[in-house]
mmCIF file of C-alpha atoms in Angstrom:
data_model
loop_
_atom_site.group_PDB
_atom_site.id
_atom_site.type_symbol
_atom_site.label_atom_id
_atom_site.label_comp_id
_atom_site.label_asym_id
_atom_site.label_seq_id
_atom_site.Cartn_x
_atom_site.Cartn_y
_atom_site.Cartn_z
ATOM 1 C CA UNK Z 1 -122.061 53.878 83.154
ATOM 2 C CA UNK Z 2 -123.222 51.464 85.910
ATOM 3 C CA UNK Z 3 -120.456 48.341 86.372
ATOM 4 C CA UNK Z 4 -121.341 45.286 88.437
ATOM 5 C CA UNK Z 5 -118.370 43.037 89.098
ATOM 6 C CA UNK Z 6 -118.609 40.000 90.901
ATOM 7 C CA UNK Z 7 -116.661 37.905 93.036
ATOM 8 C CA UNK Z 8 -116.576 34.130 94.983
ATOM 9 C CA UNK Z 9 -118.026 31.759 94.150
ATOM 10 C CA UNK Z 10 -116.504 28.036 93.567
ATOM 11 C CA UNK Z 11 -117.443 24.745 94.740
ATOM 12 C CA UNK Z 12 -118.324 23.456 97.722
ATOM 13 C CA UNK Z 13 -119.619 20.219 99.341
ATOM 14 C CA UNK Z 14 -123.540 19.792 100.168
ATOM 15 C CA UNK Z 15 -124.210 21.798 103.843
ATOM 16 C CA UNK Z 16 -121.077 24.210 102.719
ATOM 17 C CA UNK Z 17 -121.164 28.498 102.416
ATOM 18 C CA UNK Z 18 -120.106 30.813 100.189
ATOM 19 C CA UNK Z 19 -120.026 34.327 99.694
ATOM 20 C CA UNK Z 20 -120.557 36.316 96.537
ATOM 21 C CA UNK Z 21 -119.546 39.950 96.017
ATOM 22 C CA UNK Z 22 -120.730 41.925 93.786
ATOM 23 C CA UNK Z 23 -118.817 46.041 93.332
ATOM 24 C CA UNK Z 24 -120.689 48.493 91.655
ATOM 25 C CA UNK Z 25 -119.676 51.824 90.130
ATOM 26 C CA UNK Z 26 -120.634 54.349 87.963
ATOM 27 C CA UNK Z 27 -123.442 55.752 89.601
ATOM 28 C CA UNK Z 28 -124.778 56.978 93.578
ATOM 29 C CA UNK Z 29 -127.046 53.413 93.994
ATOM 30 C CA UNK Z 30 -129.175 54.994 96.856
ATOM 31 C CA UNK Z 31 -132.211 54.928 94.432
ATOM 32 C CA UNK Z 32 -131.649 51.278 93.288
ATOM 33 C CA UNK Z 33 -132.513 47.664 93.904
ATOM 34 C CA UNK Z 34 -129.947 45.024 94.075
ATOM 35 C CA UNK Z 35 -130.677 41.745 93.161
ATOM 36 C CA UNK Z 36 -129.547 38.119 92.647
ATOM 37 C CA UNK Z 37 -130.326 35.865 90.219
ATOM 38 C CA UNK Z 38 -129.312 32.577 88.991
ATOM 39 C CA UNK Z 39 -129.625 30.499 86.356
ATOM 40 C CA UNK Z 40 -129.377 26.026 86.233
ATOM 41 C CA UNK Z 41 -128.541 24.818 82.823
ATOM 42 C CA UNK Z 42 -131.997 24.531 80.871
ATOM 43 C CA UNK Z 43 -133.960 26.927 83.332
ATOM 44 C CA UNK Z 44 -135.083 29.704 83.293
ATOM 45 C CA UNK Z 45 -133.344 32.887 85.001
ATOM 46 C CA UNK Z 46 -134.552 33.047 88.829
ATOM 47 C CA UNK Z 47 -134.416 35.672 91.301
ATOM 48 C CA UNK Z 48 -132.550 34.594 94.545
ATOM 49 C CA UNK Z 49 -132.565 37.854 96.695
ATOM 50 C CA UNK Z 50 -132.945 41.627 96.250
ATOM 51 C CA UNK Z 51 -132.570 44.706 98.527
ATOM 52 C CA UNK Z 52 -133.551 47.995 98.389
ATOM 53 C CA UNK Z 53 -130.363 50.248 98.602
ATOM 54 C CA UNK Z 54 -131.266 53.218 101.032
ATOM 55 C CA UNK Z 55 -133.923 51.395 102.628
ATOM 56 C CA UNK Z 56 -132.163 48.203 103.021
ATOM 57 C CA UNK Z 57 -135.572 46.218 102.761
ATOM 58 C CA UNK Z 58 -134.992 42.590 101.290
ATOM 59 C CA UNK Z 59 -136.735 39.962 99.291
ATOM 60 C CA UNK Z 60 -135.958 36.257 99.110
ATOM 61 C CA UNK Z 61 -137.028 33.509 96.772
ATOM 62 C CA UNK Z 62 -138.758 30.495 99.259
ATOM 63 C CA UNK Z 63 -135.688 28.271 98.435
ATOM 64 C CA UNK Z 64 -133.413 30.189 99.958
ATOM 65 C CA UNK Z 65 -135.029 31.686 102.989
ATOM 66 C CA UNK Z 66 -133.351 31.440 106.072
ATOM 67 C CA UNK Z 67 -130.157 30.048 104.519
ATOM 68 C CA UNK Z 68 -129.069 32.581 102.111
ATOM 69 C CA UNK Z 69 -128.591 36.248 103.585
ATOM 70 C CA UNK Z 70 -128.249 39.515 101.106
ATOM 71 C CA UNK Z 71 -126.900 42.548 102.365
ATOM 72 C CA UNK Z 72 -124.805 45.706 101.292
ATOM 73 C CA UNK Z 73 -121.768 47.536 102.528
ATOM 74 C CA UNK Z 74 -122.237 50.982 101.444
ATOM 75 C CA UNK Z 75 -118.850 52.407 101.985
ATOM 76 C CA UNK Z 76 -117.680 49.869 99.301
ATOM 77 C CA UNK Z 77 -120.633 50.257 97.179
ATOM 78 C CA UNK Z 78 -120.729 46.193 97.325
ATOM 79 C CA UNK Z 79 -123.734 44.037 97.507
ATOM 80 C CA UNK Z 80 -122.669 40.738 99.126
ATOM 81 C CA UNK Z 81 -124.779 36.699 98.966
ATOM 82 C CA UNK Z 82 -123.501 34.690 102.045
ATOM 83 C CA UNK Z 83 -124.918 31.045 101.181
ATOM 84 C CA UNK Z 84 -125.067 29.025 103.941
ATOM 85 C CA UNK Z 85 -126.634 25.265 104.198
ATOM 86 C CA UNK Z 86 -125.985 24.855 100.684
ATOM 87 C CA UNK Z 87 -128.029 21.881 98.542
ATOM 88 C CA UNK Z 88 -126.890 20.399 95.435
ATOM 89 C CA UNK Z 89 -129.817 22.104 93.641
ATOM 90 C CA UNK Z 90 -128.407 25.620 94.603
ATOM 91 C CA UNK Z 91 -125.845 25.031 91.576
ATOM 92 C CA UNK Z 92 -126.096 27.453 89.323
ATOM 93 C CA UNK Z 93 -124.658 30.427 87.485
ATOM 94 C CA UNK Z 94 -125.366 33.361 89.746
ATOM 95 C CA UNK Z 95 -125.647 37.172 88.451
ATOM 96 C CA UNK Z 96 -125.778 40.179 90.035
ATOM 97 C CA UNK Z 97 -128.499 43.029 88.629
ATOM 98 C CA UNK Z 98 -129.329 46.554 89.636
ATOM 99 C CA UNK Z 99 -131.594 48.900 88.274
ATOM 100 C CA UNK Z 100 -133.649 52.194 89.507
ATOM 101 C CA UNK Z 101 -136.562 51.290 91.779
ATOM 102 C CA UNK Z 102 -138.389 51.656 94.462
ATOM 103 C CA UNK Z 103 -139.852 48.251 95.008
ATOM 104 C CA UNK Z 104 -138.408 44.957 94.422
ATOM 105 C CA UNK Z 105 -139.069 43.099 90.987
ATOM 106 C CA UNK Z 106 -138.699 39.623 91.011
ATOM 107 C CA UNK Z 107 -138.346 39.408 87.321
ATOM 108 C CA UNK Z 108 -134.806 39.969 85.690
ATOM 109 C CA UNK Z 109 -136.674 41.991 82.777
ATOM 110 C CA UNK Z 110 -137.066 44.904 84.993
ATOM 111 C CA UNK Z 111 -132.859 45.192 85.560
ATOM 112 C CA UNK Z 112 -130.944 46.664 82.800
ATOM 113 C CA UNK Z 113 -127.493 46.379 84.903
ATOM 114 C CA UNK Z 114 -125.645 43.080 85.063
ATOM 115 C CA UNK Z 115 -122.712 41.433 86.494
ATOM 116 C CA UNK Z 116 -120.747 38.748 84.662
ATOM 117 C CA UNK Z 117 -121.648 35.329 86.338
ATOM 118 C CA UNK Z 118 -120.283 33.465 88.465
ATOM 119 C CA UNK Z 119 -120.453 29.499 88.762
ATOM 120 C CA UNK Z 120 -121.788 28.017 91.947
ATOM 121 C CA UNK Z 121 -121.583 24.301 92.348
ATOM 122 C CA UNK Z 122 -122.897 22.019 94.808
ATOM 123 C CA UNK Z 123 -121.857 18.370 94.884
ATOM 124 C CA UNK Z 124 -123.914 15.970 96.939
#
């Protein structure tokens, strides 16, 4: 049974960083796609970043490009989201997904694996 477990997270002042973790188990993850999504009070569920676990090939939603970074550590079997230059509309609830693939899918219906949320807040 695939786990996601997430960690960081927190608040953090307008131009701050933060990291989130995210451990998985349960499975060899060589054949999946990590991803991270959030989700703002009365949105919708968006994709912030995904990478291809053997491959290490990444996605990133246009918001975040070239302030958030997405990468894996593969002894741990940890996906990490270092959030840098952070704007009060980054606040959010952010989840970590996985699921088999071998391209990135930008919409959370295509990840059956979840982590448990974590708030991310942003004050101005």
């Amino acid at each position: 049974q695939v786990q996601l477990v997430q960690s960081g997270g927190g608040s953090v002042q307008a131009g701050g960083s933060l990291r989130l973790s995210c451990a998985a188990s349960g499975r060899t993850f060589s054949s999946y796609v990590m991803a991270w999504f959030r989700q703002a009070p009365g949105k919708e569920r968006e994709i912030v970043a995904a990478i291809r676990w053997s491959a290490g090939s990444t996605y990133y939603a246009d918001s975040v490009k070239g302030r958030f970074t997405i990468s894996r550590d593969n002894a741990k079997n940890t996906v990490y989201l270092q959030m840098n230059s952070l704007k009060p509309e980054d606040t959010a609830v952010y989840y970590c997904a996985a699921d088999v693939a071998s391209l990135i899918f930008t919409t959370p219906y295509r990840y059956g694996y979840w982590g448990q949320g974590t708030q991310v807040t942003v004050s101005s």
